[in-house]
Every structure is written in structure tokens, then in C-alpha cells.
Amino acid sequence: MKTGLTQRGRAHFAFLAEMAGWSGRELQKAAAADLATALESVELPENTQAKLKKGYELLEPSAAFAWDRFYTRVSGEHQYVAALEAYEDGVTAIEAEYADQADAGGTLVLDESVAAPKYWTDTEFHLAPGGWEGHPRMGFMIHDYIYDLLFATGGVGAVKPGESFADQRYVTAKEGRKDSYRNILELGVGTGRMASALQRAWPDAQIHGVDLGESELRHAKLIAARNGWKWDLRQAAAEELPYDEGTFDMVAAFILLHEVPVPVAKQIIGEAFRVLEPGGELIIGDVAPYTQQESLFRSVVLDWETDHRCEPFWRGALLIDRGQIFRDAGFVEVEEYGVGPGNYPWVTRGVKPA
Ligand SMILES: C[S@@+](CC[C@H](N)C(=O)[O-])C[C@H]1O[C@@H](n2cnc3c(N)ncnc32)[C@H](O)[C@@H]1O
């Protein structure tokens, strides 16, 4: 849904999407070929980080790589310029929709006592000016405009050109092994995109979601309202959940773990274990570790996000052994596998012993 979108916004996003898509398709193909040629006369080190370093070094002379990275950065910065302009153009219609749906979509409990961690407040994630809460309607702008008009066509971050953003979440949501679920909690629910996939995959389940961001949660509630769903949404840190032990039969998270430092990722998995009932499942979808990427080129393209698109925890998240963290937290039947092309999304799932 593109509430309030005018021709100016549509044109700006179409331009950015075309640029990111073209660069992803054409320039990345040429850059990957440059790397393949350079690799013919080089022996790669075994160590993952040393291998990445060598990959950057070998790509240094590639004009295609330099231009691709330039366009990726430009598109990353401009998406927020476009979103802000589009919001300002559509503000009357957008605010009218929020007001009309204020009583629909379930419940949202905001909690001023939740102390947002420094790693979350101090980072302008994805180059968003001011970070996750840089604008009172950041959730709307990210979901309806940036995700729907730019990311949905691929070519940005882990989403390759031509891949479907929505399908990636749905296949992950369907990785539950039970026939049905009663209570599903999503950690880092954001604007409700994965929660929508979970609700579609498990129509009888009550969906619960936590996030630190007020504007994200407000938009998630609007997404539930648009679809006639009723979600239970709370402002909380995933590493400190406001729920009793054994409350849920599934806990899920999609692209949350790469947004937090490694020690926090471990706490989050521990909290998920606590709030699951015995026999309950934790399903995490994220970017595959470097060791599971289809090529060194793809690893370099992904790793670049750490230093150049404000994803400071990306590298750490792609170096750790998520399965081992699950086992350390007490999970059994731990499995890890890719459910999409190029192993994205990469699913890690485990069961709390019955
Ligand atoms: C990349 S978005 C993903 C949103 C959603 N899962 C989806 O699939 O679209 C990550 C979300 O996690 C939230 N987040 C980051 N760290 C968090 C934490 N420690 N606790 C709760 N939410 C967190 C962010 O505010 C953001 O809304």
C-alpha cells in the first residue's frame, strides 16, 4: 500500500530502484568476473577473515566493483531523502490513515521505562538519518516506501536483484515443524513484515511482537489493521523480554541478529529459550555466515555493508556459529540451512527440550 504517494515520490524511488537493480545485475556480474580472473593466479588463505581481506585486495583494481559500490552507497543515502520528501507530500493522507485505524490492529503497549541500548540509539542503521527513530514516522517510511518501492525489487543488501522480499520471509515462517501454533512471538518485529508472513503461514496463531522502536511498532499495528489482524505488540528489548517462562510455542526473528552485537545475540537466544514452552521452537532467519556464502565475491559484497552502509554488527553476525549458540542456550535438534537462492535466508532452528 502506498498511502499518500505522489508522482514526485514514485519517480524518485523508481530512479533509485532502477539504479540499484542495474548496478546489482550488471556491475556486480562484471566485478565478480574480475575477481574470478584475479583468483586464477592466487591461493586463498584458509581463515575466513583473511580470505575476505584478500578478496577486497583483489577487487581493488576493478572499476566495475568501485562503481557498483558507489551506486550502492548513493542509493543507500538517497532512499531516506526520497522517503522524507514522499512523506511530506503525502502527510495528510498518511496521518488520516493512522487516525482512522487507531483502534484496529490489536494492542500496542509502549513502555517509557525501556532503556534503549546504546548500540541501538548510537547507530544510524542503514544510513537512516537519526537511526531507527530518526523521524516519528520512520516506521512508515521504511515499510511503505523504502521496503516496498526499493528493497522489494532487490539489489540492496542481502536481497539480490529480482528476488522477492515477501517470499523470503514466508518460506522462513513456514519452517515451523508443528501442524499449528497458538502463540508466536517475533523478536524485532519492526514494521510487521515478518509478522505478516507468520500470520499468513499460521493463520490460527496469536501473533506477539516486541521491538525497541515506537515508530516501527506503530506501523506494525497499522499493518495488522490493514489486514484485519489483531496483534499483541510491546516495546521491549529482545534481550530482556517482558514475558513469563514458557509463554510461547514458537519464537521467531528475521534479520534481527545482524543488527545487534554478538554478546547481545547470545542473550537474545537465551531469552527466547526462557519464554518458550517445552517443545517450543526458535526459528531465526538471517544472512548466511560467510562460510556458507556461494562465493568470495558475494561475501565481500555483504561484508562491505559493515563499514559502508552502517551495519556495524553485520561482520560479527556472519562470523559466529549460530548453531553453537543455540546449543549453548540449551536447544536441541538444532539445524541450519538456506531456504532461498544463494542460501538467503539462512535458517537456524532449534527446539526447547520437552
Ligand atoms: C531489520 S529490522 C527487521 C524487522 C522485521 N523482523 C522484518 O522482517 O521486517 C530489525 C528490527 O529489529 C529492531 N531491533 C534491533 N535491536 C533490537 C533489540 N535488541 N530488541 C528489540 N528490537 C530490536 C529494530 O528496531 C528493527 O525494527
CSV table of C-alpha atoms and ligand atoms in Angstrom, one decimal, residues 119-120 132 147 169 186 188-190 193-194 211-213 216 236-239 254-256 259-260, ligand 1:
chain,number,residue,atom,x,y,z
A,119,TYR,CA,24.3,0.1,20.3
A,120,TRP,CA,20.7,0.8,19.1
A,132,TRP,CA,15.7,3.7,13.7
A,147,TYR,CA,11.0,-1.6,1.5
A,169,ARG,CA,10.0,-14.2,5.0
A,186,GLU,CA,8.5,-12.3,16.9
A,188,GLY,CA,12.5,-7.3,16.5
A,189,VAL,CA,9.1,-7.2,14.8
A,190,GLY,CA,9.8,-3.9,13.2
A,193,ARG,CA,6.7,-7.6,7.6
A,194,MET,CA,7.8,-11.0,9.1
A,211,ASP,CA,10.7,-4.0,19.2
A,212,LEU,CA,12.6,-1.1,20.7
A,213,GLY,CA,11.3,1.3,18.2
A,216,GLU,CA,8.2,0.7,13.9
A,236,ALA,CA,10.8,-4.1,24.8
A,237,ALA,CA,14.4,-5.3,24.2
A,238,ALA,CA,14.6,-8.8,22.8
A,239,GLU,CA,17.4,-9.5,25.3
A,254,PHE,CA,14.0,-12.3,10.9
A,255,ILE,CA,17.1,-10.2,10.1
A,256,LEU,CA,17.4,-9.2,13.8
A,259,GLU,CA,21.5,-5.7,13.9
A,260,VAL,CA,23.0,-6.4,17.4
B,1,LIG,C1,15.9,-5.1,10.0
B,1,LIG,S1,14.5,-4.8,11.0
B,1,LIG,C2,13.6,-6.3,10.8
B,1,LIG,C3,12.2,-6.2,11.1
B,1,LIG,C4,11.3,-7.4,10.8
B,1,LIG,N1,11.8,-8.5,11.6
B,1,LIG,C5,11.2,-7.7,9.3
B,1,LIG,O1,11.4,-8.8,9.0
B,1,LIG,O2,11.0,-6.8,8.5
B,1,LIG,C6,15.2,-5.1,12.6
B,1,LIG,C7,14.3,-4.6,13.7
B,1,LIG,O3,14.8,-5.0,15.0
B,1,LIG,C8,14.7,-4.0,15.9
B,1,LIG,N2,15.7,-4.2,17.0
B,1,LIG,C9,17.0,-4.1,16.9
B,1,LIG,N3,17.6,-4.5,18.1
B,1,LIG,C10,16.6,-4.8,18.9
B,1,LIG,C11,16.6,-5.3,20.2
B,1,LIG,N4,17.7,-5.5,20.9
B,1,LIG,N5,15.4,-5.6,20.8
B,1,LIG,C12,14.2,-5.4,20.1
B,1,LIG,N6,14.2,-5.0,18.8
B,1,LIG,C13,15.4,-4.7,18.2
B,1,LIG,C14,14.9,-2.7,15.2
B,1,LIG,O4,14.3,-1.6,15.9
B,1,LIG,C15,14.1,-3.1,13.9
B,1,LIG,O5,12.8,-2.7,13.9
